[in-house]
PDB file of C-alpha atoms in Angstrom:
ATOM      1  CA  UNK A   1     103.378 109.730 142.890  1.00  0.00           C
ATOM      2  CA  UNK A   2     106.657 109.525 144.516  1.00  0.00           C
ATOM      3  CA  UNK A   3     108.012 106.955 142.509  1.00  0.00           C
ATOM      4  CA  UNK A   4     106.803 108.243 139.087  1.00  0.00           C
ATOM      5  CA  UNK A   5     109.029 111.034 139.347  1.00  0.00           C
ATOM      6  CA  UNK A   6     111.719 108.829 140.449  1.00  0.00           C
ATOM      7  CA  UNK A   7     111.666 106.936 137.231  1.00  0.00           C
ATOM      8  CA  UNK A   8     111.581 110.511 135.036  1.00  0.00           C
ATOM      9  CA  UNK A   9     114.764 110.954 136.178  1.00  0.00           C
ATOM     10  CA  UNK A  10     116.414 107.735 135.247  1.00  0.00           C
ATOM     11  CA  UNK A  11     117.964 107.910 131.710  1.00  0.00           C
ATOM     12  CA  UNK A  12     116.087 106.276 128.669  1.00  0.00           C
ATOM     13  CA  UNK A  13     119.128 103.764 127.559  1.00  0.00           C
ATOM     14  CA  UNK A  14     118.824 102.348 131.815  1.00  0.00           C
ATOM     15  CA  UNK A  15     115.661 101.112 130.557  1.00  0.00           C
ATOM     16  CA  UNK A  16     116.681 100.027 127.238  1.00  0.00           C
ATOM     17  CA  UNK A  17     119.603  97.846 129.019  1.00  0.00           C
ATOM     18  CA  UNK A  18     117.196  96.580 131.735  1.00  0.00           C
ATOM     19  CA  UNK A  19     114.867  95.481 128.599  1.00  0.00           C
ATOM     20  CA  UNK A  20     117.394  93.741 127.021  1.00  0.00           C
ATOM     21  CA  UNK A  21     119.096  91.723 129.856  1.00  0.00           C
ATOM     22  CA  UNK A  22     115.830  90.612 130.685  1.00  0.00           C
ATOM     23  CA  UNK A  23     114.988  89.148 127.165  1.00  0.00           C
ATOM     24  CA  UNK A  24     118.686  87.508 126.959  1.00  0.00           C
ATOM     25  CA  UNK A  25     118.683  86.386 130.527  1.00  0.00           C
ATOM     26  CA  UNK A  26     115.032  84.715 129.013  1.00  0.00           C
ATOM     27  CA  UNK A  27     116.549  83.620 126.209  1.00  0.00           C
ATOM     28  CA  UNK A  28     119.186  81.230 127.958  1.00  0.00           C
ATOM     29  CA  UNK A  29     116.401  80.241 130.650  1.00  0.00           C
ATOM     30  CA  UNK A  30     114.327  78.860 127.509  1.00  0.00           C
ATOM     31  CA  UNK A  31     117.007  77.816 125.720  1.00  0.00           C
ATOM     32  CA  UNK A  32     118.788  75.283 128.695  1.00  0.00           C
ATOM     33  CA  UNK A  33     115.055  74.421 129.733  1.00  0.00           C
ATOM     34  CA  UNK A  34     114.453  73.276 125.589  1.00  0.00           C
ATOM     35  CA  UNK A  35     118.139  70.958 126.270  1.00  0.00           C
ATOM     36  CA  UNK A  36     116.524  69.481 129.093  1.00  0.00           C
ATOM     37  CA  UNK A  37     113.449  68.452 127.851  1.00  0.00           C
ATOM     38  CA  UNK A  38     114.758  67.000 124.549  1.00  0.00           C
ATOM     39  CA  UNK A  39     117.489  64.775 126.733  1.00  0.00           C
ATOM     40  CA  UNK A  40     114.018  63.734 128.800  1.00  0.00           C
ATOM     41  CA  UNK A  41     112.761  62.680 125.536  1.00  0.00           C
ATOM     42  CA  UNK A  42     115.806  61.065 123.938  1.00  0.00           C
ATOM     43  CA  UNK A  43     115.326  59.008 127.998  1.00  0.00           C
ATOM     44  CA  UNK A  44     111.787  58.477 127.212  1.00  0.00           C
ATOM     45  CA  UNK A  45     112.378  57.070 123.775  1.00  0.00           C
ATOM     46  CA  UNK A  46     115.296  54.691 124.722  1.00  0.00           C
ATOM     47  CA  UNK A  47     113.037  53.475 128.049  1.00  0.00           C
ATOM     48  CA  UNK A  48     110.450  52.507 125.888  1.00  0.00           C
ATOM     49  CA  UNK A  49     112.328  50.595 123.357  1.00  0.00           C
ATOM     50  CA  UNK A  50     113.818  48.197 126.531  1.00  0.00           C
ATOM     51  CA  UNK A  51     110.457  48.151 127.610  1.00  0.00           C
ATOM     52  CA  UNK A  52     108.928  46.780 124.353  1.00  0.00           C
ATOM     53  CA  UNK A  53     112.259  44.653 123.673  1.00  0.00           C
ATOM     54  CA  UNK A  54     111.492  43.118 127.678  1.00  0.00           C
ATOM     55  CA  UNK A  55     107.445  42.516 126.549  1.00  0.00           C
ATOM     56  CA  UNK A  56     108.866  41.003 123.570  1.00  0.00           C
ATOM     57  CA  UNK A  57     111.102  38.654 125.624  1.00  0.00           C
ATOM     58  CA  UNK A  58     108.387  37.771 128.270  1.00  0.00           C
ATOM     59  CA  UNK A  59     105.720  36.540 124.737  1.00  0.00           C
ATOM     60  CA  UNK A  60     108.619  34.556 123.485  1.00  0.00           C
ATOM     61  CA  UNK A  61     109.650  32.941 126.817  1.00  0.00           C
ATOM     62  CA  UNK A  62     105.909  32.324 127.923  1.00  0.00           C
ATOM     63  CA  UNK A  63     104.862  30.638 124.163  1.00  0.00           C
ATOM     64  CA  UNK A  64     108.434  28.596 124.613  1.00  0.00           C
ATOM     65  CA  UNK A  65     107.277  27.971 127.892  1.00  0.00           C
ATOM     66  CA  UNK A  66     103.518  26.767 127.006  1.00  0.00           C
ATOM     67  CA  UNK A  67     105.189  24.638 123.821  1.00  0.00           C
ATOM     68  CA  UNK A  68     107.532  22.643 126.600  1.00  0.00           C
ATOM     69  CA  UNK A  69     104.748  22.359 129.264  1.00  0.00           C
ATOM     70  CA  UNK A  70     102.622  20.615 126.397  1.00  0.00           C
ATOM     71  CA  UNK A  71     105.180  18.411 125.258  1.00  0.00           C
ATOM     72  CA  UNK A  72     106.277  17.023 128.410  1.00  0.00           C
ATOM     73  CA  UNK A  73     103.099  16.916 130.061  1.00  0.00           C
ATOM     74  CA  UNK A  74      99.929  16.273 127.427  1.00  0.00           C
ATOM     75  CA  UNK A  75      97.001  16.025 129.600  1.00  0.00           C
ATOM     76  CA  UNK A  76      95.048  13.365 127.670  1.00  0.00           C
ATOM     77  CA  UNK A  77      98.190  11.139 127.723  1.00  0.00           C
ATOM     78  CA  UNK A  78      98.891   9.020 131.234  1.00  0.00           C
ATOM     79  CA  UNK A  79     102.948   8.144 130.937  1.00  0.00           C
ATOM     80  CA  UNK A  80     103.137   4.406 132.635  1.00  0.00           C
ATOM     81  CA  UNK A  81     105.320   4.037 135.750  1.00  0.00           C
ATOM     82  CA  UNK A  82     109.137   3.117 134.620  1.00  0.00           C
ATOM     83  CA  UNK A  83     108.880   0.185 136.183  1.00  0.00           C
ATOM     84  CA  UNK A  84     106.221  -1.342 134.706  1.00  0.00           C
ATOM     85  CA  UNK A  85     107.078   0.072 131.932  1.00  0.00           C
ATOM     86  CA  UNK A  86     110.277  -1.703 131.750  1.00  0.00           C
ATOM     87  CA  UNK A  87     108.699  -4.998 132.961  1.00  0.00           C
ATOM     88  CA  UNK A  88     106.697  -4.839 129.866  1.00  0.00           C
ATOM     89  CA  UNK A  89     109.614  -3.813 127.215  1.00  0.00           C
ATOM     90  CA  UNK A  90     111.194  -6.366 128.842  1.00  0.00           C
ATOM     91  CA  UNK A  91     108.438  -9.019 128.388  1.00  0.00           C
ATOM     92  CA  UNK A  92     107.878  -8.135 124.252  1.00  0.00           C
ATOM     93  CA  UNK A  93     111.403  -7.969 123.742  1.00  0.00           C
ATOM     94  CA  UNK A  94     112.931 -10.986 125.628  1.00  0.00           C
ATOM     95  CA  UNK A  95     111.923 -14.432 123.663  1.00  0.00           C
ATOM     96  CA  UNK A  96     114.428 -16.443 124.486  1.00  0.00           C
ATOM     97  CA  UNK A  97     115.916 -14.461 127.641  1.00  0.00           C
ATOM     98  CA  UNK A  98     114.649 -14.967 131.072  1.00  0.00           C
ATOM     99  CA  UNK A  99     114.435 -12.170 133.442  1.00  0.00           C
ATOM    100  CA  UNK A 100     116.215 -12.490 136.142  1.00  0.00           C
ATOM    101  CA  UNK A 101     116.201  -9.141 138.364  1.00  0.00           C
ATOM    102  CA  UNK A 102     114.802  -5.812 137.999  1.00  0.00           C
ATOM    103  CA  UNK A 103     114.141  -3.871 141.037  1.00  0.00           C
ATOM    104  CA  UNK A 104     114.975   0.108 141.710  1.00  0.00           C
ATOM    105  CA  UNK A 105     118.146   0.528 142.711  1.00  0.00           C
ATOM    106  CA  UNK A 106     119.483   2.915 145.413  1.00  0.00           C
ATOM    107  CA  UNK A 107     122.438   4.822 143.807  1.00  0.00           C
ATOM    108  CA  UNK A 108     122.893   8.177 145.749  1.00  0.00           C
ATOM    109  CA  UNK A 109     124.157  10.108 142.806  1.00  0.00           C
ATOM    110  CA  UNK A 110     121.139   9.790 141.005  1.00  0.00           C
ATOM    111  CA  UNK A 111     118.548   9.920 143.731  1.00  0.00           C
ATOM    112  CA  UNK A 112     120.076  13.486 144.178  1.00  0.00           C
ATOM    113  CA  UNK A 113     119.007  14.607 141.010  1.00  0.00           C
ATOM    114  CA  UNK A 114     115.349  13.541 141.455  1.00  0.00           C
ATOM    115  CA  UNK A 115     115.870  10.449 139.114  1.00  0.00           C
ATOM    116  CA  UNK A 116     114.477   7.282 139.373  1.00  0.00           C
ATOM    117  CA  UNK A 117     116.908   4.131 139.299  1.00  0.00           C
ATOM    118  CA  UNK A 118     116.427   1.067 138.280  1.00  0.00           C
ATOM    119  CA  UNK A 119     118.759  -2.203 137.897  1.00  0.00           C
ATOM    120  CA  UNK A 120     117.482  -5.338 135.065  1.00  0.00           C
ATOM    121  CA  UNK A 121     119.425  -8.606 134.562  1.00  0.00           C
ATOM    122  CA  UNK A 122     118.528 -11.029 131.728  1.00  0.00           C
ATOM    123  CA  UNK A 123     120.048 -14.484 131.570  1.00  0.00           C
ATOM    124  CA  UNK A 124     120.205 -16.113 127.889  1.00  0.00           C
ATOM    125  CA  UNK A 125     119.030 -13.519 125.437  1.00  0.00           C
ATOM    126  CA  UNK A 126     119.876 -12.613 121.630  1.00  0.00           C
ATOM    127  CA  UNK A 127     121.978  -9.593 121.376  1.00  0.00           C
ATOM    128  CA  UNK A 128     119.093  -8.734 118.732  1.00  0.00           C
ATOM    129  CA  UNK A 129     116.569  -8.838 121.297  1.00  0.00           C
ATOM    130  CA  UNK A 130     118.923  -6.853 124.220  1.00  0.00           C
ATOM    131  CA  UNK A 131     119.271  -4.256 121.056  1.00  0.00           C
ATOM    132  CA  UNK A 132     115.520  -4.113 121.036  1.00  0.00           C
ATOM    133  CA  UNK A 133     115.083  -3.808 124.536  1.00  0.00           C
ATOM    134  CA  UNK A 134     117.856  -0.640 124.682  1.00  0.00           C
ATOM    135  CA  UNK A 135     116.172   1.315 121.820  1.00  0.00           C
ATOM    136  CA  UNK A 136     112.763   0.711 123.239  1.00  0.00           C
ATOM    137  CA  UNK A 137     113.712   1.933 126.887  1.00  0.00           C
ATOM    138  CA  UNK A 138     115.546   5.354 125.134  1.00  0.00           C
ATOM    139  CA  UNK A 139     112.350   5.989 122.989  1.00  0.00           C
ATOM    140  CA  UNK A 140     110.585   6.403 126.268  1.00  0.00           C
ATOM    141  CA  UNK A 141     113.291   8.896 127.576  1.00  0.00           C
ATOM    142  CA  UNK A 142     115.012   6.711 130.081  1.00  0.00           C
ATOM    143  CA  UNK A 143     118.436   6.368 129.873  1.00  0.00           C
ATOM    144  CA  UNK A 144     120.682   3.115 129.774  1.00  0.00           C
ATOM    145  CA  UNK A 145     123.475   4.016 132.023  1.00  0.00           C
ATOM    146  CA  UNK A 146     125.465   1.057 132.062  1.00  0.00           C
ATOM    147  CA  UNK A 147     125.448  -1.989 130.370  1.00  0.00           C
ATOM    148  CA  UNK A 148     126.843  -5.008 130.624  1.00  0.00           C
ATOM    149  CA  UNK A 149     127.105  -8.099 128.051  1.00  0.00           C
ATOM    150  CA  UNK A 150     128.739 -11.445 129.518  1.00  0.00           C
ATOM    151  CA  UNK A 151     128.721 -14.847 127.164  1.00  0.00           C
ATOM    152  CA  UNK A 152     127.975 -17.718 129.422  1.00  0.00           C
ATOM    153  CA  UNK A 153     130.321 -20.926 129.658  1.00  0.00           C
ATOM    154  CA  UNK A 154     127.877 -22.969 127.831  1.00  0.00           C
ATOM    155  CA  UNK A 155     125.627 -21.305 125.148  1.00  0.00           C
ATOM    156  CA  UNK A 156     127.672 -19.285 122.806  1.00  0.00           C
ATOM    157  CA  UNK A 157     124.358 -18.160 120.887  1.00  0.00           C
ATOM    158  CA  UNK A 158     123.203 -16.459 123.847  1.00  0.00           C
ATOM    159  CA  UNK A 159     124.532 -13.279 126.250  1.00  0.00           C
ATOM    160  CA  UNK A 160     123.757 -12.298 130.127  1.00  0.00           C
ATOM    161  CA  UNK A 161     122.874  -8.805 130.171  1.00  0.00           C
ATOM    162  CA  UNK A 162     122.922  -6.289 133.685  1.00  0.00           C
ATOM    163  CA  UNK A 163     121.658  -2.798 133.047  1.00  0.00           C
ATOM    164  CA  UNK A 164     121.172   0.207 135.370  1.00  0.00           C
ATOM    165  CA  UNK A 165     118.549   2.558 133.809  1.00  0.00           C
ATOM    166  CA  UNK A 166     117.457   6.186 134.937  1.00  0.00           C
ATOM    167  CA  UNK A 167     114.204   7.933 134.629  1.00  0.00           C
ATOM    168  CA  UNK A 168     113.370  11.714 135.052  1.00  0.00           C
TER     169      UNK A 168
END
């Protein structure tokens, strides 16, 4: 009982100031704790668009992906070795040319870069059917590196052709 006539002594407008520092000190605790949690949500908003611009990212890569994997690589499709490949282009398209070499070659440049090499010489060919023979090698995604037209002394009609080709 002490204490209750302790606080009958203390003025009325002590506890009217008490009351009313403790509402404005709660004011400004609710207030900054309000600022915080809207800049947690403004965070939370902005995290969530990267993370559905990332997940739409990842579906484009991964369908860009699948579309490359099937048109390099269609399973029911068995791509021919590029050498005999190019044994046979060189068979259809050489009538009147004889082949004369065509073995892989050993350039270290290219044997670097994981492709495959390969030198062909023709003697006596149309430069129609060398034409046809170029076109049909690039259709098949080799490339004709260099090439090299000579006219022989005697046949005029006729052209010697050397060719390094790469595959892969």
């Amino acid at each position: 009982m002490k204490y209750f006539k302790f606080l009958n002594k203390v003025p009325e407008k002590t506890y009217i100031l008490i009351f009313v520092a403790i509402i404005i000190l709660s004011s400004f605790y609710t207030y900054f704790r309000i600022e915080e949690a809207a800049d947690i949500e403004k965070k939370i908003e902005a995290k969530q668009r990267d993370l559905n611009r990332t997940i739409l990212l990842k579906n484009m890569y991964l369908s860009k992906k699948r579309v490359m994997e099937q048109s390099v690589a269609k399973p029911g499709e068995e791509k021919p070795l590029p050498l005999s490949f190019l044994e046979e282009a060189s068979a259809k398209a050489f009538v009147a040319g004889r082949l004369a070499v065509l073995k892989p070659s050993a350039v270290k440049e290219e044997k670097v870069k994981g492709q495959s090499v390969f030198e062909i010489k023709v003697n006596g060919a149309a430069l129609g059917e060398v034409i046809k023979f170029v076109t049909d090698v690039e259709k098949e995604r080799m490339f004709v590196k260099k090439l090299q037209l000579n006219m022989p002394a005697g046949g005029q009609n006729f052209v010697d052709m050397f060719a390094i080709i790469t595959a892969g």
